[in-house]
PDB file of C-alpha atoms in Angstrom:
ATOM      1  CA  MET A 402     -24.679   8.377   6.491  1.00 63.00           C
ATOM      2  CA  ALA A 403     -21.940   9.405   8.836  1.00 75.00           C
ATOM      3  CA  PRO A 404     -19.991  12.516   7.832  1.00 80.00           C
ATOM      4  CA  VAL A 405     -16.719  10.558   7.950  1.00 74.00           C
ATOM      5  CA  VAL A 406     -18.001   8.020   5.420  1.00 68.00           C
ATOM      6  CA  LEU A 407     -19.215  10.788   3.137  1.00 76.00           C
ATOM      7  CA  ALA A 408     -15.866  12.545   3.394  1.00 74.00           C
ATOM      8  CA  LEU A 409     -14.016   9.320   2.569  1.00 66.00           C
ATOM      9  CA  ARG A 410     -16.184   8.733  -0.495  1.00 73.00           C
ATOM     10  CA  ARG A 411     -15.222  12.163  -1.842  1.00 76.00           C
ATOM     11  CA  LEU A 412     -11.506  11.309  -1.723  1.00 69.00           C
ATOM     12  CA  PRO A 413      -9.869  10.433  -5.038  1.00 69.00           C
ATOM     13  CA  ASN A 414      -9.677   6.741  -5.791  1.00 73.00           C
ATOM     14  CA  PRO A 415      -6.614   6.322  -7.999  1.00 79.00           C
ATOM     15  CA  ARG A 416      -5.293   2.891  -8.835  1.00 87.00           C
ATOM     16  CA  LEU A 417      -1.518   2.867  -8.820  1.00 91.00           C
ATOM     17  CA  THR A 418       0.678   0.059 -10.058  1.00 93.00           C
ATOM     18  CA  GLY A 419       3.089  -1.556  -7.645  1.00 92.00           C
ATOM     19  CA  LEU A 420       5.922   0.648  -8.879  1.00 94.00           C
ATOM     20  CA  GLY A 421       3.670   3.714  -8.890  1.00 95.00           C
ATOM     21  CA  SER A 422       2.579   3.147  -5.310  1.00 95.00           C
ATOM     22  CA  GLY A 423       6.192   2.707  -4.218  1.00 95.00           C
ATOM     23  CA  LEU A 424       7.196   5.904  -5.989  1.00 96.00           C
ATOM     24  CA  PHE A 425       4.205   7.736  -4.514  1.00 96.00           C
ATOM     25  CA  ALA A 426       5.170   6.658  -1.002  1.00 97.00           C
ATOM     26  CA  ALA A 427       8.902   7.371  -1.422  1.00 97.00           C
ATOM     27  CA  VAL A 428       8.483  10.797  -3.002  1.00 97.00           C
ATOM     28  CA  THR A 429       5.768  11.796  -0.533  1.00 97.00           C
ATOM     29  CA  MET A 430       7.859  10.753   2.458  1.00 97.00           C
ATOM     30  CA  PHE A 431      10.923  12.567   1.098  1.00 97.00           C
ATOM     31  CA  LEU A 432       8.922  15.767   0.569  1.00 97.00           C
ATOM     32  CA  LEU A 433       7.287  15.483   3.989  1.00 97.00           C
ATOM     33  CA  ALA A 434      10.703  14.970   5.567  1.00 96.00           C
ATOM     34  CA  CYS A 435      12.000  18.108   3.835  1.00 96.00           C
ATOM     35  CA  LEU A 436       8.970  19.990   5.143  1.00 96.00           C
ATOM     36  CA  ASP A 437       9.549  18.525   8.605  1.00 96.00           C
ATOM     37  CA  GLN A 438      13.185  19.668   8.462  1.00 94.00           C
ATOM     38  CA  LEU A 439      12.137  23.200   7.532  1.00 95.00           C
ATOM     39  CA  LEU A 440       9.263  23.621   9.983  1.00 95.00           C
ATOM     40  CA  PHE A 441      10.090  21.363  12.933  1.00 94.00           C
ATOM     41  CA  ASP A 442      13.882  20.956  12.679  1.00 92.00           C
ATOM     42  CA  GLY A 443      13.576  17.301  11.656  1.00 91.00           C
ATOM     43  CA  SER A 444      11.334  16.061  14.459  1.00 93.00           C
ATOM     44  CA  PRO A 445      11.176  12.249  14.387  1.00 93.00           C
ATOM     45  CA  VAL A 446       7.719  12.247  16.001  1.00 95.00           C
ATOM     46  CA  VAL A 447       6.266  14.523  13.318  1.00 96.00           C
ATOM     47  CA  TYR A 448       7.885  12.373  10.635  1.00 96.00           C
ATOM     48  CA  GLY A 449       6.498   9.177  12.175  1.00 96.00           C
ATOM     49  CA  VAL A 450       2.991  10.607  12.507  1.00 97.00           C
ATOM     50  CA  LEU A 451       3.081  11.721   8.861  1.00 96.00           C
ATOM     51  CA  PHE A 452       4.248   8.250   7.807  1.00 97.00           C
ATOM     52  CA  LEU A 453       1.055   6.571   9.022  1.00 97.00           C
ATOM     53  CA  PRO A 454      -1.392   8.283   6.606  1.00 96.00           C
ATOM     54  CA  VAL A 455       1.057   7.803   3.731  1.00 97.00           C
ATOM     55  CA  SER A 456       1.095   4.072   4.522  1.00 97.00           C
ATOM     56  CA  LEU A 457      -2.709   4.059   4.632  1.00 95.00           C
ATOM     57  CA  LEU A 458      -3.060   5.847   1.286  1.00 94.00           C
ATOM     58  CA  THR A 459      -0.435   3.666  -0.368  1.00 95.00           C
ATOM     59  CA  ALA A 460      -2.327   0.521   0.624  1.00 95.00           C
ATOM     60  CA  LEU A 461      -5.676   1.985  -0.437  1.00 93.00           C
ATOM     61  CA  TRP A 462      -4.536   3.300  -3.810  1.00 92.00           C
ATOM     62  CA  VAL A 463      -2.546   0.322  -5.092  1.00 95.00           C
ATOM     63  CA  ARG A 464      -4.223  -1.804  -7.777  1.00 93.00           C
ATOM     64  CA  PRO A 465      -5.798  -5.072  -6.645  1.00 92.00           C
ATOM     65  CA  ALA A 466      -3.288  -7.021  -8.751  1.00 92.00           C
ATOM     66  CA  ASP A 467      -0.377  -5.347  -6.921  1.00 93.00           C
ATOM     67  CA  LEU A 468      -1.630  -5.509  -3.337  1.00 93.00           C
ATOM     68  CA  VAL A 469       1.415  -7.411  -2.159  1.00 94.00           C
ATOM     69  CA  THR A 470       3.662  -4.445  -2.959  1.00 94.00           C
ATOM     70  CA  ALA A 471       2.092  -2.062  -0.438  1.00 94.00           C
ATOM     71  CA  PRO A 472       3.614  -3.573   2.731  1.00 95.00           C
ATOM     72  CA  ILE A 473       6.929  -3.882   0.906  1.00 96.00           C
ATOM     73  CA  SER A 474       7.161  -0.358  -0.468  1.00 96.00           C
ATOM     74  CA  VAL A 475       6.218   1.625   2.650  1.00 97.00           C
ATOM     75  CA  PRO A 476       9.304   0.663   4.705  1.00 96.00           C
ATOM     76  CA  ILE A 477      11.480   1.568   1.728  1.00 96.00           C
ATOM     77  CA  ALA A 478       9.677   4.911   1.529  1.00 97.00           C
ATOM     78  CA  PHE A 479      10.255   5.429   5.259  1.00 97.00           C
ATOM     79  CA  ALA A 480      13.993   4.941   4.754  1.00 96.00           C
ATOM     80  CA  CYS A 481      14.046   7.276   1.727  1.00 95.00           C
ATOM     81  CA  GLY A 482      12.349   9.983   3.729  1.00 95.00           C
ATOM     82  CA  LEU A 483      14.900   9.743   6.516  1.00 94.00           C
ATOM     83  CA  LEU A 484      17.659  11.140   4.319  1.00 92.00           C
ATOM     84  CA  PRO A 485      16.868  14.845   4.936  1.00 91.00           C
ATOM     85  CA  ILE A 486      16.200  14.529   8.671  1.00 92.00           C
ATOM     86  CA  ALA A 487      18.636  11.839   9.836  1.00 88.00           C
ATOM     87  CA  GLY A 488      21.537  14.207  10.341  1.00 82.00           C
ATOM     88  CA  GLY A 489      25.133  13.115  10.005  1.00 77.00           C
ATOM     89  CA  SER A 490      28.033  15.121   8.703  1.00 77.00           C
ATOM     90  CA  ASP A 491      28.944  15.792   5.105  1.00 79.00           C
ATOM     91  CA  GLY A 492      30.326  12.335   4.313  1.00 84.00           C
ATOM     92  CA  ILE A 493      28.324   9.529   2.716  1.00 87.00           C
ATOM     93  CA  GLY A 494      29.338   7.048   5.412  1.00 89.00           C
ATOM     94  CA  SER A 495      28.259   9.391   8.179  1.00 89.00           C
ATOM     95  CA  ARG A 496      24.907  10.032   6.472  1.00 88.00           C
ATOM     96  CA  PHE A 497      24.386   6.285   5.976  1.00 89.00           C
ATOM     97  CA  MET A 498      25.077   5.554   9.644  1.00 92.00           C
ATOM     98  CA  ALA A 499      22.683   8.336  10.670  1.00 91.00           C
ATOM     99  CA  VAL A 500      19.939   6.780   8.524  1.00 92.00           C
ATOM    100  CA  VAL A 501      20.599   3.308   9.970  1.00 93.00           C
ATOM    101  CA  THR A 502      20.520   4.732  13.497  1.00 93.00           C
ATOM    102  CA  ALA A 503      17.286   6.613  12.765  1.00 93.00           C
ATOM    103  CA  LEU A 504      15.732   3.410  11.409  1.00 94.00           C
ATOM    104  CA  ALA A 505      16.652   1.605  14.620  1.00 94.00           C
ATOM    105  CA  VAL A 506      15.404   4.385  16.880  1.00 94.00           C
ATOM    106  CA  GLN A 507      12.153   4.942  14.973  1.00 94.00           C
ATOM    107  CA  ALA A 508      11.345   1.261  14.467  1.00 95.00           C
ATOM    108  CA  GLY A 509       7.980   1.686  16.210  1.00 96.00           C
ATOM    109  CA  TRP A 510       6.729   4.127  13.571  1.00 96.00           C
ATOM    110  CA  LEU A 511       8.153   1.919  10.841  1.00 96.00           C
ATOM    111  CA  TYR A 512       6.417  -1.189  12.165  1.00 97.00           C
ATOM    112  CA  GLY A 513       3.175   0.711  12.730  1.00 97.00           C
ATOM    113  CA  GLY A 514       3.002   2.019   9.165  1.00 97.00           C
ATOM    114  CA  THR A 515       3.973  -1.356   7.733  1.00 97.00           C
ATOM    115  CA  LEU A 516       1.299  -3.018   9.858  1.00 97.00           C
ATOM    116  CA  ILE A 517      -1.321  -0.545   8.605  1.00 97.00           C
ATOM    117  CA  ALA A 518      -0.354  -1.186   4.982  1.00 97.00           C
ATOM    118  CA  GLY A 519      -0.276  -4.951   5.532  1.00 97.00           C
ATOM    119  CA  LEU A 520      -3.667  -5.063   7.236  1.00 97.00           C
ATOM    120  CA  ILE A 521      -5.354  -2.907   4.608  1.00 95.00           C
ATOM    121  CA  ALA A 522      -3.805  -4.914   1.765  1.00 95.00           C
ATOM    122  CA  SER A 523      -4.863  -8.181   3.432  1.00 96.00           C
ATOM    123  CA  VAL A 524      -8.451  -7.029   3.966  1.00 95.00           C
ATOM    124  CA  ARG A 525      -8.663  -5.794   0.375  1.00 94.00           C
ATOM    125  CA  LYS A 526      -7.318  -9.138  -0.903  1.00 94.00           C
ATOM    126  CA  ILE A 527      -9.759 -11.157   1.218  1.00 95.00           C
ATOM    127  CA  ARG A 528     -12.675  -9.038  -0.022  1.00 94.00           C
ATOM    128  CA  GLN A 529     -11.465  -9.444  -3.610  1.00 92.00           C
ATOM    129  CA  MET A 530     -11.286 -13.227  -3.243  1.00 93.00           C
ATOM    130  CA  GLY A 531     -14.782 -13.286  -1.696  1.00 92.00           C
ATOM    131  CA  ARG A 532     -16.238 -11.267  -4.579  1.00 90.00           C
ATOM    132  CA  LYS A 533     -14.535 -13.557  -7.083  1.00 89.00           C
ATOM    133  CA  ARG A 534     -15.876 -16.658  -5.331  1.00 90.00           C
ATOM    134  CA  GLN A 535     -19.362 -15.167  -5.197  1.00 88.00           C
ATOM    135  CA  ALA A 536     -19.250 -14.268  -8.893  1.00 86.00           C
ATOM    136  CA  MET A 537     -18.197 -17.817  -9.779  1.00 86.00           C
ATOM    137  CA  ALA A 538     -21.011 -19.278  -7.682  1.00 85.00           C
ATOM    138  CA  MET A 539     -23.598 -17.036  -9.345  1.00 84.00           C
ATOM    139  CA  ALA A 540     -22.395 -17.746 -12.896  1.00 76.00           C
ATOM    140  CA  PRO A 541     -24.339 -20.417 -14.795  1.00 73.00           C
ATOM    141  CA  ALA A 542     -22.521 -23.628 -15.590  1.00 64.00           C
ATOM    142  CA  ALA A 543     -20.866 -23.475 -18.977  1.00 61.00           C
ATOM    143  CA  PRO A 544     -21.863 -26.092 -21.549  1.00 62.00           C
ATOM    144  CA  ALA A 545     -19.336 -28.805 -22.214  1.00 58.00           C
ATOM    145  CA  PRO A 546     -16.912 -28.050 -25.030  1.00 63.00           C
ATOM    146  CA  ALA A 547     -17.511 -29.744 -28.384  1.00 60.00           C
ATOM    147  CA  ALA A 548     -14.495 -32.023 -27.984  1.00 56.00           C
ATOM    148  CA  VAL A 549     -15.874 -33.411 -24.726  1.00 55.00           C
ATOM    149  CA  ARG A 550     -19.342 -33.913 -26.227  1.00 56.00           C
ATOM    150  CA  ARG A 551     -17.928 -35.993 -29.100  1.00 58.00           C
ATOM    151  CA  GLN A 552     -16.164 -38.370 -26.720  1.00 59.00           C
ATOM    152  CA  ARG A 553     -19.302 -39.289 -24.797  1.00 57.00           C
ATOM    153  CA  PRO A 554     -20.821 -42.626 -25.828  1.00 60.00           C
ATOM    154  CA  GLN A 555     -24.088 -42.357 -27.709  1.00 60.00           C
ATOM    155  CA  SER A 556     -27.038 -43.976 -25.936  1.00 61.00           C
ATOM    156  CA  GLN A 557     -29.454 -45.836 -28.208  1.00 58.00           C
TER     157      GLN A 557
END
């Protein structure tokens, strides 16, 4: 097997709820933004590059029942992470406008991460539906319930 595949199989495979995956993404992006602010003076390119693997992991680690939440939670996490690096002065209004401006300027990274999460969630959902369909096709037909059997006319 390829070394990349072997390395991917060694990664943890947690299953997060929809809320858990959103919290994972938001907290991770906030911490990465703080790290970006300390090391790279709040570089938007570094922040955007770090957003892509967080989007990937969020979509991979969400439970199959909550797949729809992955493409919804990653843009929210992107906005949460912008708080430390967006700039603005001390006021709340100034900070809010800096975050809105950063969202507009960095829309490419935001769309890219959302697209990654959406594609991965869609592929996982399609595979899940295919496995379910295959399992139903392989299952033997269930006998008719007793109530249905009693209603059938008796042939003599």
